């Protein structure tokens, strides 16, 4: 099916595709759609997990409230993946935080990627050297696309919402590759529209994720393999084009990373617990494991996060040298097989080329399953084509591939059940990689979100036990202790987090709050000024600094920072509240009222804001409004004694002693030993009796 061809492969010779039944193609597309929907139907209720939370759920730029150009531009260019970000913003606009809508878009994109793969493989049937005249090829595109679409390893890209970027980029890459082949197969002068489409689709892929940078290299190798028939006289041109691509890549790196790209890359390694050398030595082992996952993707082998021991040298661990030799041998085999098994050869090179960016020198986590999404396309097709190449074994091969597709589909559906709860997902991860500190930390976060604080605390402690300098786990222990008012105990953990990440403004703020809780206001102020030097426009820092300075009676400076906080973030309710409290303490009640009104506008049922506003209205003699807001407080907190007491006092001032007495009686039912309420109740009773007695006495004659 793959023997080399001696025919002329120059561009400009139109090569008709093999005869295909359009009805069968439509039917194949329908089957692919139903397969994608079936295997991912149980993901619609799966929550946001891991990177979904900061990059989507809590990303203010994604949460667009209108479709204005500025809103969409801010959302798109929040990262280097504008098209993926734009799709998240549109998801939010039309469906809010509904996870099902996000998952549905991912499923549709996955189907379109599978359809793109099917169409690409159909186009391949007309390419010299692949065997377009072999009838068995007709089944290969469909079965390969079906196997790829239901492959369990792709749950890491499809079910994991934030990895829509990988799905989207891969989808456009596959369609771009198909258009490139259509352009090359068109008669001279008739393929221009396909060339344009190919370039546009590739640019869209780049806007989805940077992995699309590999496509021109993969297409160049394809051109040499299949359209130039590995001609030696084209090798010089091949080298020239390859050099051009490499030069463009270097220029791109220079523009993106600055004048010292190597320094920038090495600097980013400070965020990881491995070096550049260790990553380069470890990745061959990861590649071998990736290949094993493609061959045997049993759900018990799949996990969201991995715990791969770093390779310290060629012999530590010993699998390092074996993996390097295996991958080198695989590439050598691809080159040696290029003439006789060209599709197999190309599939190996495609796998390596499309994984190069994420499996080489760039500082990234060592392994993630979603990285196999695009690289797996040609290896799966090559296997399907090989199995179908023997005419006498074709029917058993078709049956076998269909059975494998069903098994893969069941496994994918089964794997997706784990994603239906963030607690279940991280429990599964911890069970498979028990020495992974990040997995324990994330399980702790999931348990805390579920209200299981004690279990969460144990997971945070386990994470720190495994990795003592793990900043986020130390921070989470600090937060847990802070919730228990154990501020002194929390401080060392926050300090450890800040020591590891000294420019993390969030860590500095929470360390300052722990200092404040422990009464160490000067230490808190020092840390907050440190945070402001790093990020001068961070509103929470200004708000917290205002609280700390106010506690030190530095009123003028405190007012300045509260005002700066609401200037940066006009809808910052806590800063408006704190500014109002400080203004009220300065007897500037009209301005305090204005601040509390802003809080009520943002949080209409907030009990504290309503109480503070009521108290300010009472201070300026607007008693009806004061009572209204005190009653709003009691709607939320019926037993709130200060609100009951203030209403009682207002009614006493209005000589409504009977009404006032009712509120003091409520206080005494809640807290019988409340002496102030008891004293005021006695006054109400005495005044009410005096009024009754006065009404009974006859008028004195003049």
XYZ file of C-alpha atoms in Angstrom:
702
model
C 0.000 0.000 0.000
C 2.926 2.355 0.526
C 5.594 1.493 -2.004
C 7.388 4.434 -3.554
C 6.334 5.710 -6.921
C 8.513 6.438 -9.910
C 6.014 8.725 -11.575
C 6.685 12.407 -12.080
C 5.806 14.247 -8.887
C 6.272 17.806 -10.062
C 3.640 20.336 -9.132
C 1.063 21.135 -11.765
C -0.095 17.592 -12.594
C -3.663 17.200 -11.439
C -4.147 13.865 -9.673
C -7.791 12.839 -9.322
C -8.834 11.418 -5.980
C -10.082 7.853 -5.955
C -13.761 7.324 -6.562
C -15.712 7.768 -3.345
C -19.388 7.500 -2.591
C -20.640 10.871 -1.303
C -23.442 9.183 0.597
C -20.914 6.993 2.389
C -18.841 10.079 3.241
C -21.907 11.795 4.732
C -22.748 8.610 6.615
C -19.176 8.402 7.915
C -19.380 12.005 9.116
C -22.659 11.255 10.914
C -21.108 8.233 12.630
C -18.142 10.334 13.740
C -20.520 12.974 15.144
C -22.538 10.392 17.074
C -19.362 8.754 18.372
C -18.002 12.077 19.668
C -21.323 12.925 21.308
C -21.641 9.480 22.906
C -18.210 9.237 24.461
C -18.331 12.808 25.821
C -22.050 13.008 26.697
C -21.294 12.493 30.395
C -18.970 15.503 30.596
C -21.616 18.237 30.359
C -21.952 18.516 34.139
C -18.204 18.320 34.801
C -16.965 21.362 36.746
C -14.151 23.779 36.025
C -10.920 22.225 37.306
C -7.249 23.153 37.749
C -6.260 25.826 35.179
C -9.918 26.273 34.152
C -10.444 28.270 37.341
C -7.844 31.076 36.967
C -7.869 31.227 33.174
C -11.638 31.028 32.611
C -13.862 31.012 35.674
C -12.087 33.809 37.582
C -10.707 35.685 34.609
C -12.271 39.153 34.611
C -11.271 39.722 30.965
C -13.190 36.617 29.886
C -16.350 37.689 31.758
C -17.558 40.093 29.050
C -20.941 41.757 29.516
C -21.178 43.101 25.973
C -19.815 42.351 22.518
C -18.056 45.673 22.053
C -14.753 45.704 20.221
C -12.851 46.751 23.360
C -14.339 43.946 25.472
C -13.608 41.302 22.868
C -10.087 42.666 22.283
C -9.309 42.603 26.015
C -10.608 39.050 26.250
C -8.767 37.817 23.165
C -5.382 39.269 24.016
C -5.419 38.302 27.673
C -2.908 35.617 26.616
C -0.955 34.480 23.564
C -3.948 32.349 22.468
C -6.436 35.006 21.320
C -8.823 32.776 19.388
C -9.277 30.337 22.261
C -9.747 33.229 24.692
C -12.272 34.857 22.399
C -14.283 31.628 22.311
C -14.286 31.506 26.138
C -15.519 35.106 26.243
C -18.357 34.317 23.825
C -19.195 31.258 25.924
C -19.478 33.483 28.980
C -21.540 36.123 27.202
C -24.138 33.667 25.914
C -24.209 31.177 28.800
C -22.537 32.783 31.839
C -20.794 30.228 34.014
C -22.745 27.261 32.669
C -20.162 24.465 32.412
C -22.363 22.469 30.023
C -22.098 25.179 27.357
C -18.288 25.222 27.582
C -18.140 21.428 27.338
C -20.562 21.385 24.407
C -18.326 23.765 22.446
C -15.323 21.548 23.191
C -17.204 18.476 21.959
C -18.251 20.228 18.735
C -14.676 21.384 18.120
C -13.432 17.849 18.776
C -15.889 16.494 16.213
C -14.782 19.146 13.687
C -11.179 18.133 14.333
C -12.118 14.487 13.741
C -13.963 15.475 10.577
C -10.908 17.461 9.494
C -8.755 14.407 10.061
C -11.156 12.265 8.012
C -11.163 14.793 5.152
C -7.371 15.130 5.311
C -6.966 11.363 5.103
C -9.374 11.191 2.166
C -7.206 13.768 0.397
C -4.165 11.597 1.133
C -5.618 8.815 -0.974
C -4.734 10.808 -4.085
C -1.164 11.480 -2.960
C 1.600 9.458 -4.644
C 3.319 6.956 -2.399
C 0.335 6.367 -0.125
C -1.532 3.976 -2.379
C -4.519 5.749 -3.812
C -5.285 2.886 -6.134
C -5.630 0.367 -3.328
C -9.281 -0.194 -2.441
C -8.394 -0.971 1.143
C -7.499 2.676 1.571
C -11.184 3.566 1.443
C -11.701 2.152 4.935
C -8.500 3.530 6.447
C -9.506 7.226 6.725
C -12.826 6.441 8.412
C -11.478 3.867 10.860
C -8.436 5.995 11.706
C -10.603 9.074 12.320
C -13.025 7.015 14.423
C -10.226 5.523 16.542
C -8.681 8.951 17.006
C -12.011 10.569 17.891
C -12.843 8.070 20.667
C -9.281 7.568 21.912
C -9.271 7.844 25.753
C -6.044 9.850 25.873
C -7.865 12.795 24.298
C -10.054 13.306 27.376
C -7.154 15.411 28.650
C -7.772 17.833 25.773
C -11.546 17.652 25.253
C -12.936 17.294 28.779
C -10.387 19.686 30.255
C -12.082 22.933 29.185
C -9.026 25.185 29.106
C -7.336 22.833 26.629
C -9.821 23.954 24.019
C -6.778 25.851 22.754
C -5.101 22.536 21.820
C -8.287 21.188 20.224
C -8.900 24.390 18.277
C -5.305 24.709 17.055
C -5.228 21.047 16.011
C -8.553 21.328 14.198
C -7.337 24.255 12.098
C -3.987 22.520 11.506
C -5.708 19.430 10.114
C -7.944 21.451 7.800
C -4.949 23.588 6.777
C -2.973 20.463 5.915
C -5.904 19.157 3.891
C -6.110 22.418 1.909
C -2.349 22.292 1.285
C -2.699 18.795 -0.189
C -5.702 19.920 -2.270
C -3.616 22.813 -3.579
C -0.734 20.508 -4.500
C -3.045 18.072 -6.245
C -4.745 20.786 -8.290
C -3.760 21.525 -11.865
C -1.316 24.376 -12.356
C -3.068 27.701 -11.732
C -6.193 26.126 -10.176
C -5.027 25.632 -6.624
C -4.720 29.262 -5.577
C -7.877 29.269 -3.427
C -6.644 26.177 -1.572
C -3.287 27.826 -0.908
C -5.045 30.873 0.524
C -7.343 28.706 2.630
C -4.395 26.696 3.908
C -2.509 29.806 5.037
C -5.603 31.391 6.635
C -6.429 28.190 8.509
C -2.842 27.910 9.729
C -2.968 31.482 11.027
C -6.187 30.654 12.878
C -4.430 27.621 14.328
C -1.615 29.874 15.552
C -4.206 32.095 17.231
C -5.477 28.985 19.002
C -2.171 27.711 20.398
C 1.528 27.964 19.632
C 1.770 24.258 18.708
C 0.685 25.281 15.198
C 4.235 26.568 14.636
C 5.170 22.958 13.890
C 2.819 22.660 10.903
C 5.051 24.295 8.241
C 7.877 21.916 9.179
C 5.512 18.919 9.020
C 4.173 20.114 5.652
C 7.702 20.609 4.309
C 8.651 17.039 5.205
C 5.364 15.846 3.634
C 6.212 17.725 0.437
C 9.636 16.077 0.210
C 8.292 12.627 1.051
C 5.214 12.454 -1.138
C 5.306 15.149 -3.789
C 9.056 15.215 -4.416
C 9.510 11.463 -3.943
C 12.569 12.030 -1.697
C 14.489 13.327 -4.716
C 18.090 14.188 -3.935
C 18.057 17.074 -6.358
C 15.330 18.679 -4.217
C 17.382 18.278 -1.030
C 19.075 21.644 -1.559
C 15.739 23.396 -1.954
C 14.451 21.474 1.070
C 17.402 22.697 3.134
C 16.870 26.276 1.936
C 13.173 26.285 2.871
C 13.921 24.581 6.176
C 16.569 27.208 6.897
C 14.018 29.911 6.128
C 11.538 28.392 8.579
C 14.229 28.145 11.234
C 15.300 31.752 10.639
C 11.680 32.888 10.942
C 11.391 30.912 14.186
C 14.521 32.564 15.574
C 13.225 36.012 14.633
C 9.869 35.183 16.223
C 11.609 34.061 19.416
C 13.630 37.264 19.409
C 10.500 39.397 19.066
C 8.567 37.398 21.650
C 11.303 36.765 24.240
C 13.470 39.856 23.738
C 17.065 40.321 22.732
C 18.233 37.494 25.000
C 15.789 34.614 24.380
C 18.034 32.009 26.023
C 18.229 34.095 29.188
C 14.443 34.469 29.173
C 13.975 30.728 28.810
C 16.465 29.933 31.566
C 14.829 32.537 33.821
C 11.459 30.811 33.442
C 12.957 27.566 34.747
C 12.964 29.129 38.217
C 9.250 28.276 38.329
C 10.023 24.556 38.106
C 11.929 22.081 40.241
C 13.984 20.820 37.283
C 16.679 22.386 35.132
C 16.952 22.673 31.349
C 19.407 19.767 31.325
C 17.094 17.595 33.425
C 14.152 18.380 31.154
C 16.064 17.475 28.000
C 17.164 14.195 29.580
C 13.690 13.381 30.921
C 11.589 14.098 27.836
C 12.707 10.986 25.857
C 11.244 8.888 28.685
C 8.054 10.934 28.443
C 7.882 10.362 24.670
C 8.195 6.617 25.142
C 5.392 6.743 27.706
C 3.255 8.794 25.299
C 3.660 6.066 22.661
C 2.601 3.449 25.195
C -0.526 5.503 25.977
C -1.432 5.628 22.301
C -1.107 1.850 22.112
C -2.828 1.014 25.414
C -4.911 3.915 26.780
C -6.588 2.024 29.618
C -8.251 4.565 31.974
C -6.219 3.238 34.889
C -3.107 4.588 33.130
C -4.516 8.059 32.499
C -4.160 10.913 34.952
C -4.506 14.685 34.929
C -1.063 15.240 36.441
C 2.117 13.170 36.382
C 4.947 12.579 38.802
C 7.911 11.719 36.600
C 11.279 11.458 38.365
C 13.748 13.819 36.764
C 16.644 12.339 34.836
C 19.816 13.538 36.528
C 22.143 11.925 34.000
C 22.140 9.367 31.197
C 22.183 6.551 33.760
C 20.089 8.062 36.535
C 17.555 6.576 36.152
C 18.755 3.832 33.843
C 15.658 4.174 31.640
C 17.009 7.539 30.463
C 19.669 6.127 28.167
C 17.334 3.358 26.949
C 14.633 5.919 26.097
C 17.107 8.151 24.270
C 18.373 5.173 22.279
C 14.809 4.047 21.555
C 13.741 7.467 20.242
C 16.966 7.809 18.241
C 16.398 4.336 16.808
C 12.798 5.210 15.984
C 13.868 8.300 14.036
C 16.637 6.305 12.311
C 14.070 3.633 11.394
C 11.818 6.347 9.961
C 14.618 7.526 7.700
C 15.564 3.991 6.658
C 11.936 3.073 5.954
C 11.252 6.234 3.984
C 11.442 4.434 0.635
C 9.568 1.231 1.419
C 7.179 2.305 4.217
C 6.807 5.973 3.543
C 3.564 6.492 5.473
C 4.962 4.769 8.578
C 8.125 6.836 8.240
C 6.180 10.062 7.948
C 3.929 9.142 10.877
C 6.995 8.819 13.129
C 8.395 12.150 11.962
C 4.988 13.853 12.329
C 4.813 12.589 15.927
C 8.256 14.002 16.700
C 7.815 17.304 14.862
C 4.434 18.168 16.398
C 5.668 17.302 19.895
C 8.946 19.155 19.592
C 7.799 22.495 21.037
C 6.246 20.978 24.159
C 8.802 18.210 24.658
C 12.135 19.957 24.267
C 13.831 22.997 25.814
C 10.805 25.219 26.502
C 10.107 25.456 30.273
C 6.837 23.578 30.666
C 5.566 20.785 32.878
C 7.131 17.498 31.873
C 4.014 15.642 30.721
C 0.346 16.205 29.939
C -1.967 13.963 27.953
C -3.488 16.799 25.932
C -0.139 17.199 24.158
C -0.863 13.991 22.228
C -3.942 15.421 20.521
C -2.316 16.528 17.238
C 0.772 14.236 17.250
C -1.405 11.102 17.374
C -3.148 11.760 14.029
C -0.709 10.178 11.564
C 0.486 7.317 13.826
C -3.118 6.124 14.191
C -3.693 6.404 10.462
C -0.453 4.547 9.692
C -1.464 1.649 11.965
C -4.939 1.453 10.403
C -3.506 1.575 6.882
C -0.958 -1.149 7.668
C -3.598 -3.477 9.095
C -5.765 -2.970 6.029
C -2.942 -3.382 3.513
C -3.286 -7.168 3.175
C -6.312 -7.972 1.037
C -6.805 -11.463 2.487
C -6.859 -10.035 6.044
C -8.934 -6.965 5.296
C -12.251 -8.113 6.785
C -10.718 -9.355 10.053
C -8.719 -6.119 10.234
C -11.852 -3.986 9.766
C -13.679 -5.998 12.413
C -10.741 -5.731 14.785
C -10.427 -1.976 14.335
C -14.159 -1.511 14.919
C -13.930 -3.602 18.095
C -10.975 -1.521 19.277
C -12.975 1.640 18.546
C -15.844 0.353 20.703
C -13.432 -0.539 23.530
C -11.782 2.863 23.278
C -15.198 4.528 23.335
C -16.214 2.654 26.473
C -12.898 3.520 28.123
C -13.289 7.195 27.179
C -16.810 7.290 28.613
C -15.512 5.555 31.726
C -12.587 7.963 32.073
C -14.948 10.922 31.762
C -16.879 9.814 34.860
C -13.814 10.774 36.911
C -14.050 14.349 35.565
C -17.609 14.788 36.889
C -16.305 15.998 40.261
C -13.106 17.881 41.059
C -12.770 15.823 44.257
C -13.083 12.560 42.284
C -10.630 13.792 39.638
C -7.935 14.707 42.153
C -8.534 11.588 44.253
C -7.951 9.588 41.090
C -4.774 11.571 40.417
C -3.462 11.161 43.967
C -4.149 7.414 43.827
C -2.069 7.115 40.645
C 0.715 9.558 41.562
C 0.801 9.515 45.393
C 4.137 11.362 45.525
C 2.863 14.318 43.491
C 2.662 17.316 45.841
C 0.612 19.386 43.390
C -2.032 16.664 43.164
C -2.387 16.584 46.960
C -2.607 20.374 47.061
C -5.303 20.436 44.387
C -7.230 17.663 46.128
C -7.082 19.848 49.235
C -8.526 22.783 47.299
C -11.320 20.592 45.940
C -12.138 19.285 49.431
C -12.098 22.821 50.850
C -14.487 23.910 48.093
C -16.759 21.027 49.153
C -16.703 22.250 52.765
C -14.490 19.430 54.044
C -11.931 21.678 55.701
C -10.310 19.059 57.962
C -9.687 16.670 55.061
C -8.424 19.566 52.945
C -5.943 20.580 55.650
C -4.509 17.043 55.710
C -3.933 17.155 51.950
C -2.181 20.531 52.180
C 0.037 19.123 54.929
C 0.825 16.073 52.785
C 1.783 18.360 49.893
C 4.191 20.309 52.119
C 5.575 17.070 53.529
C 6.377 15.914 49.991
C 7.687 19.302 48.881
C 8.537 21.617 51.820
C 9.117 24.697 49.636
C 5.862 24.287 47.687
C 4.615 27.876 47.826
C 0.956 27.276 47.030
C 0.557 24.440 49.538
C 2.203 26.533 52.279
C -0.099 29.389 51.355
C -3.166 27.142 51.552
C -2.167 25.912 55.015
C -1.857 29.559 56.035
C -5.337 30.285 54.696
C -6.783 27.257 56.534
C -5.206 28.334 59.825
C -6.403 31.892 59.249
C -9.986 30.655 58.936
C -9.527 29.095 62.376
C -8.213 32.432 63.745
C -4.801 30.775 64.264
C -2.954 33.761 62.838
C 0.361 33.235 64.648
C 0.496 29.643 63.411
C -0.400 30.753 59.879
C 2.399 33.342 59.625
C 5.345 30.885 59.116
C 3.495 29.183 56.244
C 2.709 32.477 54.524
C 6.331 33.536 55.024
C 7.503 30.295 53.398
C 5.247 30.970 50.418
C 6.558 34.535 50.101
C 10.137 33.319 50.430
C 9.592 31.005 47.480
C 7.648 33.559 45.408
C 8.663 37.003 46.709
C 6.841 38.862 43.945
C 3.486 37.160 44.489
C 1.247 40.038 45.580
C -1.533 37.715 46.742
C 0.830 35.898 49.105
C 2.139 39.214 50.472
C -1.386 40.466 51.103
C -2.460 37.369 53.001
C 0.757 37.383 55.023
C -0.063 40.982 55.955
C -3.600 39.950 56.963
C -2.131 37.242 59.199
C 0.141 39.843 60.796
C -2.888 42.077 61.336
C -4.839 39.214 62.890
C -1.923 38.620 65.260
C -1.776 42.323 66.150
C 1.540 42.916 64.373
C 0.424 45.982 62.422
C 3.906 47.333 61.686
C 4.941 44.034 60.047
C 1.700 44.077 58.062
C 2.337 47.622 56.822
C 5.889 46.703 55.767
C 4.662 43.748 53.693
C 1.849 45.766 52.116
C 4.237 48.513 51.013
C 6.410 45.733 49.553
C 3.374 44.495 47.600
C 2.642 48.006 46.331
C 6.170 48.358 44.992
C 5.576 45.219 42.924
C 2.036 46.063 41.788
C 1.049 49.710 42.501
C -2.424 49.348 40.965
C -3.621 46.327 42.972
C -6.768 47.514 44.780
C -6.819 44.891 47.618
C -3.340 45.993 48.720
C -4.511 49.591 49.061
C -7.605 48.465 50.969
C -5.612 46.274 53.368
C -3.031 49.004 53.861
C -5.825 51.415 54.696
C -7.072 49.034 57.405
C -3.571 48.581 58.852
C -2.802 52.315 58.830
C -6.176 53.058 60.388
C -5.308 50.644 63.180
C -2.167 52.709 63.790
C -4.261 55.917 63.930
C -2.646 57.098 60.682
C -6.000 58.365 59.466
C -4.896 60.624 56.609
C -2.796 57.892 54.994
C -5.573 55.336 55.536
C -8.118 57.565 53.756
C -5.681 57.997 50.875
C -5.349 54.250 50.315
C -9.086 53.524 50.650
C -9.773 56.202 48.039
C -7.070 54.786 45.780
C -8.616 51.327 46.075
C -12.047 52.517 44.890
C -10.425 54.641 42.188
C -8.702 51.538 40.770
C -11.771 49.348 41.207
C -14.999 51.391 41.528
C -17.074 48.293 42.359
C -14.855 47.285 45.293
C -17.491 46.894 48.034
C -15.099 46.241 50.929
C -13.049 49.353 50.175
C -16.203 51.517 50.003
C -17.328 49.971 53.306
C -13.982 50.647 55.020
C -13.857 54.200 53.660
C -17.370 54.794 54.997
C -16.469 53.430 58.442
C -13.426 55.704 58.690
C -15.414 58.753 57.530
C -18.097 57.925 60.077
C -15.488 57.692 62.823
C -14.422 61.203 61.785
C -18.096 62.347 62.120
C -18.247 63.003 58.390
C -21.561 61.169 58.156
C -22.831 62.593 54.835
C -19.764 61.250 53.006
C -19.958 58.020 54.988
C -23.568 57.611 53.829
C -22.461 58.053 50.203
C -19.925 55.233 50.586
C -22.379 52.883 52.309
C -24.972 53.594 49.598
C -22.415 52.393 47.017
C -21.960 49.169 48.984
C -25.749 48.660 49.101
C -25.944 49.203 45.359
C -23.375 46.451 44.869
C -24.668 44.191 47.671
C -28.327 45.099 48.339
C -28.878 42.493 51.081
C -25.536 42.853 52.837
C -26.425 42.980 56.579
C -23.327 44.844 57.738
C -23.623 47.523 55.053
C -27.292 48.043 55.861
C -26.509 48.352 59.565
C -23.698 50.846 58.978
C -25.875 52.876 56.635
C -28.704 52.848 59.175
C -26.360 54.030 61.903
C -25.099 56.890 59.715
C -28.633 57.971 58.830
C -29.481 57.972 62.541
C -26.439 60.156 63.224
C -27.772 62.848 60.846
C -31.342 62.578 62.170
C -32.863 60.667 59.222
C -34.564 58.133 61.486
C -37.068 56.660 59.015
C -34.271 55.699 56.624
C -32.217 54.447 59.554
C -35.019 52.124 60.705
C -35.522 50.913 57.122
C -31.876 49.774 56.851
C -31.802 48.317 60.375
C -34.829 46.217 59.382
C -32.983 45.119 56.210
C -30.180 43.941 58.492
C -32.677 41.945 60.568
C -34.088 40.340 57.422
C -30.705 38.723 56.906
C -29.720 38.308 60.577
C -32.883 38.281 62.766
C -30.906 38.023 66.031
C -28.508 40.903 65.346
C -28.638 42.732 68.680
C -27.113 46.102 67.599
C -29.847 46.541 64.954
C -32.588 45.635 67.453
C -31.111 47.998 70.027
C -30.816 50.934 67.625
C -34.414 50.581 66.420
C -35.492 50.507 70.074
C -33.573 53.704 70.801
C -35.049 55.479 67.754
C -38.582 54.535 68.789
C -37.855 55.725 72.328
C -36.684 59.049 70.932
C -39.979 59.267 69.027
C -41.851 58.406 72.272
C -43.096 55.145 70.753
C -42.413 53.307 73.986
C -44.591 50.267 73.343
C -42.940 49.611 69.952
C -39.500 50.238 71.453
C -40.162 47.821 74.305
C -40.801 45.001 71.821
C -37.264 45.293 70.421
C -35.633 45.366 73.861
C -37.683 42.310 74.823
C -36.366 40.490 71.716
C -32.827 41.311 72.806
C -33.437 39.885 76.276
C -34.856 36.681 74.786
C -31.635 36.298 72.802
C -29.341 37.424 75.609
C -31.115 37.668 79.005
C -28.037 39.124 80.726
C -27.904 42.183 78.437
C -28.024 44.978 81.041
C -28.389 47.829 78.538
C -31.475 46.297 76.948
C -32.902 45.553 80.397
C -32.333 49.159 81.480
C -33.925 50.589 78.325
C -36.884 48.205 78.593
C -37.527 49.427 82.162
C -37.443 53.033 80.900
C -39.937 52.169 78.139
C -42.289 50.531 80.614
C -42.029 53.443 83.057
C -42.617 56.021 80.315
C -45.536 54.060 78.880
C -47.148 53.781 82.332
C -46.599 57.480 82.956
C -48.313 58.306 79.673
C -51.256 56.076 80.533
C -51.535 57.614 84.005
C -51.372 61.135 82.534
C -54.251 60.293 80.215
C -56.365 59.085 83.209
C -55.865 62.252 85.389
C -58.642 64.912 85.064
C -57.779 68.327 83.799
C -57.200 70.942 86.553
C -59.645 73.916 86.527
C -58.196 77.302 85.875
